[in-house]
JSON list of C-alpha atoms in Angstrom, two decimals:
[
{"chain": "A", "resi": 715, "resn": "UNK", "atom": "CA", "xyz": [54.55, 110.84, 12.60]},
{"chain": "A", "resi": 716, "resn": "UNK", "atom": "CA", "xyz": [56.59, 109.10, 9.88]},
{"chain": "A", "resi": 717, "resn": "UNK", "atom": "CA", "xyz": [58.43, 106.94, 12.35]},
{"chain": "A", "resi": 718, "resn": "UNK", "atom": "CA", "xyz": [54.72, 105.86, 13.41]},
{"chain": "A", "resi": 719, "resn": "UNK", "atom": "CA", "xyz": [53.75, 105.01, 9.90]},
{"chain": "A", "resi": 720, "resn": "UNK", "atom": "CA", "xyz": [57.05, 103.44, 9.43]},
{"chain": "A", "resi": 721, "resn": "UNK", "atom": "CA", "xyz": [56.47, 101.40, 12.18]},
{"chain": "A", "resi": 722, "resn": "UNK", "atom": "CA", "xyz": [52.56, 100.45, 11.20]},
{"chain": "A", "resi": 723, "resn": "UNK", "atom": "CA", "xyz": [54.23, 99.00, 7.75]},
{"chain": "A", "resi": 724, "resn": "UNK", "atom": "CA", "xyz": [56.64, 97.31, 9.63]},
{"chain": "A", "resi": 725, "resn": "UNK", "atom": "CA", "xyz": [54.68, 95.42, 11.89]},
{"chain": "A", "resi": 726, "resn": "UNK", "atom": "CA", "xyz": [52.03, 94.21, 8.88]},
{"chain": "A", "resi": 727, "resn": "UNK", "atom": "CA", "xyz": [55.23, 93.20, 7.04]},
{"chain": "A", "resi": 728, "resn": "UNK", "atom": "CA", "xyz": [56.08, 90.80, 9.76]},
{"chain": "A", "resi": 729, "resn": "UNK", "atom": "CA", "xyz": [52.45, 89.58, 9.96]},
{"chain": "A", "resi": 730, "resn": "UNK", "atom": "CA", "xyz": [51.95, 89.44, 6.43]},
{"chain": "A", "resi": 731, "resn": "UNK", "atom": "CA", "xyz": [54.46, 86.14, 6.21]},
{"chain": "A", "resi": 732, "resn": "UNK", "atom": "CA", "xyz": [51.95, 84.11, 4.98]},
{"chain": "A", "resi": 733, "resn": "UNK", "atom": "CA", "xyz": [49.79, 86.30, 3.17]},
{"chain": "A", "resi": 734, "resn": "UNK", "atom": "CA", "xyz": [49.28, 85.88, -0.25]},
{"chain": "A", "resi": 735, "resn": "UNK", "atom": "CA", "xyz": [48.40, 89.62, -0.99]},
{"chain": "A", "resi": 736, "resn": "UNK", "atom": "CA", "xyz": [49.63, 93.14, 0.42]},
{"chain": "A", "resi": 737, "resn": "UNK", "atom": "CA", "xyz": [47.41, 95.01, 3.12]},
{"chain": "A", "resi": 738, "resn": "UNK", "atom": "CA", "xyz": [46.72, 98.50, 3.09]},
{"chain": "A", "resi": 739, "resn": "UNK", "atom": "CA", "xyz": [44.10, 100.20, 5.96]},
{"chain": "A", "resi": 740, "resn": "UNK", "atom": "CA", "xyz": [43.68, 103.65, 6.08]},
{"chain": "A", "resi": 741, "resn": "UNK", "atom": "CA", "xyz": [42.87, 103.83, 10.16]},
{"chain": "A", "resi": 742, "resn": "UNK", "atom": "CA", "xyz": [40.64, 106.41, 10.26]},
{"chain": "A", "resi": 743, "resn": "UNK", "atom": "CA", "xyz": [38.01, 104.08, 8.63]},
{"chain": "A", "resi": 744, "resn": "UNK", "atom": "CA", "xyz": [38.52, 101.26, 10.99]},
{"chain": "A", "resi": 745, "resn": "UNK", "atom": "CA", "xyz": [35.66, 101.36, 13.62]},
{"chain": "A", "resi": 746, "resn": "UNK", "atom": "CA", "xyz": [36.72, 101.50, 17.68]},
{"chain": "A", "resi": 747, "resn": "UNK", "atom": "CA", "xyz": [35.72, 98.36, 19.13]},
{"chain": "A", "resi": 748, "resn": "UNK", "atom": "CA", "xyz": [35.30, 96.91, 22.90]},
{"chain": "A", "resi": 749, "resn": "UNK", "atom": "CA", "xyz": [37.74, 94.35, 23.92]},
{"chain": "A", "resi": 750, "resn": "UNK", "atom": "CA", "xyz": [36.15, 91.83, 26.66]},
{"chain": "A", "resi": 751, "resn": "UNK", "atom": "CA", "xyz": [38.83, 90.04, 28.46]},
{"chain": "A", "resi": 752, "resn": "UNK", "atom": "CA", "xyz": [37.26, 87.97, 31.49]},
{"chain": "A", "resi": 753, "resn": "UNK", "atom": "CA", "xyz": [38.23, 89.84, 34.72]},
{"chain": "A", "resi": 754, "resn": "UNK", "atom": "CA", "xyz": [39.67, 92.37, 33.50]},
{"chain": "A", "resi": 755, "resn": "UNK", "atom": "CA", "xyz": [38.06, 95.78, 33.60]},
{"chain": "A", "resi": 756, "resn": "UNK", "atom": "CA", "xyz": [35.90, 97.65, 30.53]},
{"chain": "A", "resi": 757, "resn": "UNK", "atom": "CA", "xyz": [37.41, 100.02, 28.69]},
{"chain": "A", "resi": 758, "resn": "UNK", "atom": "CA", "xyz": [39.85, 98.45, 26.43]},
{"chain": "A", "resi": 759, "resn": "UNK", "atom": "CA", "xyz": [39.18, 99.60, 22.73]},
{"chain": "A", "resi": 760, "resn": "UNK", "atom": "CA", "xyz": [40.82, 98.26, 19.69]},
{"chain": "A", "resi": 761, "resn": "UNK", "atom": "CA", "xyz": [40.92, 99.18, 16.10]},
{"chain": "A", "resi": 762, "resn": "UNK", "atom": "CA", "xyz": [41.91, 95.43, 14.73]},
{"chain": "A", "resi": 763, "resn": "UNK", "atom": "CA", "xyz": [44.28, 96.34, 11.45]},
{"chain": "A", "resi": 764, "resn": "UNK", "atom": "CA", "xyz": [45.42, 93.18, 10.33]},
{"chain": "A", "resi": 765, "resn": "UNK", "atom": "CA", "xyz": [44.46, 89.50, 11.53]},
{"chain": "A", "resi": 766, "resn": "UNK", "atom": "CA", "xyz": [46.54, 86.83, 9.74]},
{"chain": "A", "resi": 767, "resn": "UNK", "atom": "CA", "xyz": [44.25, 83.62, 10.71]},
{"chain": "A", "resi": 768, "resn": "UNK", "atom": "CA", "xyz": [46.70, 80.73, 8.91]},
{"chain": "A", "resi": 769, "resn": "UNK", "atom": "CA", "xyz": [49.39, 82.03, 11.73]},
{"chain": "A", "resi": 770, "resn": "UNK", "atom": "CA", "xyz": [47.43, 83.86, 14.41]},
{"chain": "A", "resi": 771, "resn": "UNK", "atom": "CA", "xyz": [49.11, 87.21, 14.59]},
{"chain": "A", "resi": 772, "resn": "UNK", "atom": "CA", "xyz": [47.47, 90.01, 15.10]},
{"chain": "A", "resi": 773, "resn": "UNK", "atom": "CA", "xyz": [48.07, 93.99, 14.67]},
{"chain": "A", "resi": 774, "resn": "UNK", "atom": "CA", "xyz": [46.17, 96.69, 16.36]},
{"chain": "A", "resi": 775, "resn": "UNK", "atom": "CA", "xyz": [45.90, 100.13, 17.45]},
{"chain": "A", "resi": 776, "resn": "UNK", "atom": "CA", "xyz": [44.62, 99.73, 21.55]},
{"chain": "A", "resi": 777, "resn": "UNK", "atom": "CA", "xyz": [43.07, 103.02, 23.54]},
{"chain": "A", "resi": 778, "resn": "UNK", "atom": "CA", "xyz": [42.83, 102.86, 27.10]},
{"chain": "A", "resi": 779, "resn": "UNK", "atom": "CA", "xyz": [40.37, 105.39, 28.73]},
{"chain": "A", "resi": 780, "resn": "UNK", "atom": "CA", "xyz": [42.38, 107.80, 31.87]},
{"chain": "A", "resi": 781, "resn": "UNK", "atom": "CA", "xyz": [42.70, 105.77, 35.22]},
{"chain": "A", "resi": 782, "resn": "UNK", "atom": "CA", "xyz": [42.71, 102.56, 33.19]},
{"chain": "A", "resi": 783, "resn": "UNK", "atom": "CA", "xyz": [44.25, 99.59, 35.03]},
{"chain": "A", "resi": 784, "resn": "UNK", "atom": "CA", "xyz": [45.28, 96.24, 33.70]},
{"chain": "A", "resi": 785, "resn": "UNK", "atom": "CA", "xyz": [46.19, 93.68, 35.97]},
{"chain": "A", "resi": 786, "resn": "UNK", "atom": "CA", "xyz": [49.41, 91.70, 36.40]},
{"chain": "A", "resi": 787, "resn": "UNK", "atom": "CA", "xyz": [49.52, 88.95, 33.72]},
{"chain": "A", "resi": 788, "resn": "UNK", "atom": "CA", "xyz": [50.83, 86.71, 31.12]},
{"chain": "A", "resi": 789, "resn": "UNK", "atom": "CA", "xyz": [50.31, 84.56, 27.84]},
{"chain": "A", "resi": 790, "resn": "UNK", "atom": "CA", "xyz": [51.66, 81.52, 26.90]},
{"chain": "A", "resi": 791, "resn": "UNK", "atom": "CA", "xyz": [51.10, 81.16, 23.42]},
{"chain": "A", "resi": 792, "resn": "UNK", "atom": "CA", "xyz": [51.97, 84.78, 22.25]},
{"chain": "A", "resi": 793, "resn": "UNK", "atom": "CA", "xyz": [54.63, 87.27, 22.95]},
{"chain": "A", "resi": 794, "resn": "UNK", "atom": "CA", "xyz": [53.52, 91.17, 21.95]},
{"chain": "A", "resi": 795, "resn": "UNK", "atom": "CA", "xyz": [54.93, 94.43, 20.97]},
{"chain": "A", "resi": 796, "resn": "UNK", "atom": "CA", "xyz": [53.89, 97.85, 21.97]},
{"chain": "A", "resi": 797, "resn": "UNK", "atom": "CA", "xyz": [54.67, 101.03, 20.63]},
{"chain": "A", "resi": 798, "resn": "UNK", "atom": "CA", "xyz": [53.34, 104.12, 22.68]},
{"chain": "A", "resi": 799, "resn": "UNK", "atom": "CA", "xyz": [51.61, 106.50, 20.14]},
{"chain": "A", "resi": 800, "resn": "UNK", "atom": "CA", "xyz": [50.15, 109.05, 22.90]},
{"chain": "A", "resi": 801, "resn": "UNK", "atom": "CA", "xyz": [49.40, 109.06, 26.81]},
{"chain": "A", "resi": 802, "resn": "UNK", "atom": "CA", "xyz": [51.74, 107.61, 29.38]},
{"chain": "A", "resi": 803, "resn": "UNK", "atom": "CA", "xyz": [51.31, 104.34, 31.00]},
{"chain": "A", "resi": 804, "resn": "UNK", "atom": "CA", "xyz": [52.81, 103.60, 34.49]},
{"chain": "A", "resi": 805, "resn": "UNK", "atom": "CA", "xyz": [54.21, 100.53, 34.76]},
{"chain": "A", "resi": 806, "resn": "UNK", "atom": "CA", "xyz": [56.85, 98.35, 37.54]},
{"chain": "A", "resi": 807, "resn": "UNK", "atom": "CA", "xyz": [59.26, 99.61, 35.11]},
{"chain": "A", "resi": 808, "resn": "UNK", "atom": "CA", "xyz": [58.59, 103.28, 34.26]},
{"chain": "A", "resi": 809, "resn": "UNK", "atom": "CA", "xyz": [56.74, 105.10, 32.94]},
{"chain": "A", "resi": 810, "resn": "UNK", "atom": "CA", "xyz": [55.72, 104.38, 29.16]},
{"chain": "A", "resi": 811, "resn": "UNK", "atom": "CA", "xyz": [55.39, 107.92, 27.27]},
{"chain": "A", "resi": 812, "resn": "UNK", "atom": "CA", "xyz": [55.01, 108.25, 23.49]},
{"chain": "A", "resi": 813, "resn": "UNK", "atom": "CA", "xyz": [57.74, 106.75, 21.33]},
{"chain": "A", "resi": 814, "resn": "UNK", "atom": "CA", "xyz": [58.74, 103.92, 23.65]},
{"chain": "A", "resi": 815, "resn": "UNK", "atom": "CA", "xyz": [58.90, 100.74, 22.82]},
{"chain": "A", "resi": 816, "resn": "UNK", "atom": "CA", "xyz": [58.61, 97.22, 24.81]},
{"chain": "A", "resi": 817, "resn": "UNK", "atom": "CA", "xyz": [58.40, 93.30, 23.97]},
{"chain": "A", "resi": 818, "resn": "UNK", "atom": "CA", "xyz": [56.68, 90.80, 26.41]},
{"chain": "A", "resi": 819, "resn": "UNK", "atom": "CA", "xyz": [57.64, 87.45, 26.02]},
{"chain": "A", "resi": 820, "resn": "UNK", "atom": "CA", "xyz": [55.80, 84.48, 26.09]},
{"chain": "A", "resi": 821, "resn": "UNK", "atom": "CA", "xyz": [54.96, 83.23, 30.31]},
{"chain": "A", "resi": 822, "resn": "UNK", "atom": "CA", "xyz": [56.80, 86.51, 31.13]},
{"chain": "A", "resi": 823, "resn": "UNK", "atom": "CA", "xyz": [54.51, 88.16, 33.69]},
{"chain": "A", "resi": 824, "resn": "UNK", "atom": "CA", "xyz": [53.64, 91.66, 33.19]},
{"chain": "A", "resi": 825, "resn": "UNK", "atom": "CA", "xyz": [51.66, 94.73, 34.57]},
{"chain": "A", "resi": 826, "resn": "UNK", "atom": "CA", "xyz": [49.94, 95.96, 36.29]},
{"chain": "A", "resi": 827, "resn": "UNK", "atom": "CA", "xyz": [49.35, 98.89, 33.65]},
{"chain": "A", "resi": 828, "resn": "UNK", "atom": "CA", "xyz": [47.68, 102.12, 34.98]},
{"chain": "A", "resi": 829, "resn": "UNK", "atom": "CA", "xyz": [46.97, 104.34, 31.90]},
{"chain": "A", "resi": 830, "resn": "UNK", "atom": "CA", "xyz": [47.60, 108.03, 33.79]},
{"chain": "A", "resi": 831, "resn": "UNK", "atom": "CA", "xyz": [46.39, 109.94, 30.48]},
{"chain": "A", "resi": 832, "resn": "UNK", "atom": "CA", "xyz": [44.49, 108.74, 27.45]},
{"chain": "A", "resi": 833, "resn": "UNK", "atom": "CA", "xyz": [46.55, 106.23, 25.62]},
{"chain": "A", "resi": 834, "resn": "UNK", "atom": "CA", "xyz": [47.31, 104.56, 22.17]},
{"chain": "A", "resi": 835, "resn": "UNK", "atom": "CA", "xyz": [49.32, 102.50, 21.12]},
{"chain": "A", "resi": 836, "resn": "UNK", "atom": "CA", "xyz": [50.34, 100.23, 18.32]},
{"chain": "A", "resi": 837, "resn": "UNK", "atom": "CA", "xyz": [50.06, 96.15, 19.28]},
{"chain": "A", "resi": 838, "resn": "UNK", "atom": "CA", "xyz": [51.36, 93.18, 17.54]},
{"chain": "A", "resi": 839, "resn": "UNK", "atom": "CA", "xyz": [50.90, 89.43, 18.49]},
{"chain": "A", "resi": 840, "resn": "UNK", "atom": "CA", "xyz": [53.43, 86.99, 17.59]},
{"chain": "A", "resi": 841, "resn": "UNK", "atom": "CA", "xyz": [51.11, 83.94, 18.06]},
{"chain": "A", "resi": 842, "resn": "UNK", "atom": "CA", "xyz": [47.97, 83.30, 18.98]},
{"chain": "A", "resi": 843, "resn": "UNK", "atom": "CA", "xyz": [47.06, 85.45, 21.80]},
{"chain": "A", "resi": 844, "resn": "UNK", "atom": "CA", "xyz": [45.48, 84.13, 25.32]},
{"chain": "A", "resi": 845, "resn": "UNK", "atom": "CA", "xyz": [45.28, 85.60, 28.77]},
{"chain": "A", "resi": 846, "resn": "UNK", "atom": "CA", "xyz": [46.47, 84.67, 32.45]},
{"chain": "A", "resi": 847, "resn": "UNK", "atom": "CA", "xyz": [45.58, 86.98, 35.48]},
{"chain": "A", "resi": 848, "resn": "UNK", "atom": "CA", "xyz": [48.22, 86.71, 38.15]},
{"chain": "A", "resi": 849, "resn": "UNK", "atom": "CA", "xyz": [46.99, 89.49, 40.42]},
{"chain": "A", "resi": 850, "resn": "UNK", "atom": "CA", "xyz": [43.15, 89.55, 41.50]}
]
């Protein structure tokens, strides 16, 4: 678990560039909320830790419910990180299992995601994030 808290600091550090003060969340007091992205399924939750607005990155922790599945897709204005806390997440390149790590780049296609247990995981924007389906 310290390599996961290591990691949390980490990521607000890099978001933090233009902050003028420190950020400090204690999770467990953040509320789960619904993320809506148009045409793609519900069940995307989101605990949203730090949002730097003068830059547009983001950090969160994500859930995705069992049998989850997120289509193929891209962004152009944002690449993203993802750090597997728990579940497993089959993906065109493996399976994704607690304690892996991948970047996206920007107009890199990606997915389809199928979430094969109950999932979390740490996510980081690098810009400000937007949303292309490739696959209906």
């Amino acid at each position: 678990m310290k390599l996961c808290a290591a990691f949390a600091v980490f990521l607000l550090a890099l978001a933090s560039g233009q902050e003028r003060r420190s950020v400090l969340i204690k999770v467990a007091d953040v509320s789960w909320a619904p993320v809506n992205l148009p045409g793609v399924p519900a069940g995307i939750q989101q605990k949203l830790l730090h949002n730097n607005a003068a830059n547009k990155l983001q950090s969160s922790l994500v859930r995705l419910p069992k049998g989850f599945r997120e289509p193929r897709h891209y962004h152009t204005t944002c690449g993203h990180s993802i750090y597997i806390l728990k579940g497993r997440i089959r993906s065109p390149e493996g399976m994704l299992t607690p304690g892996t790590f991948t970047y996206a780049a920007p107009n890199e296609r990606h997915g389809p995601f199928v979430a094969e247990q109950d999932t979390e995981f740490l996510f980081y924007t690098d810009g400000p994030f937007d949303y292309f389906i490739e696959d209906k």
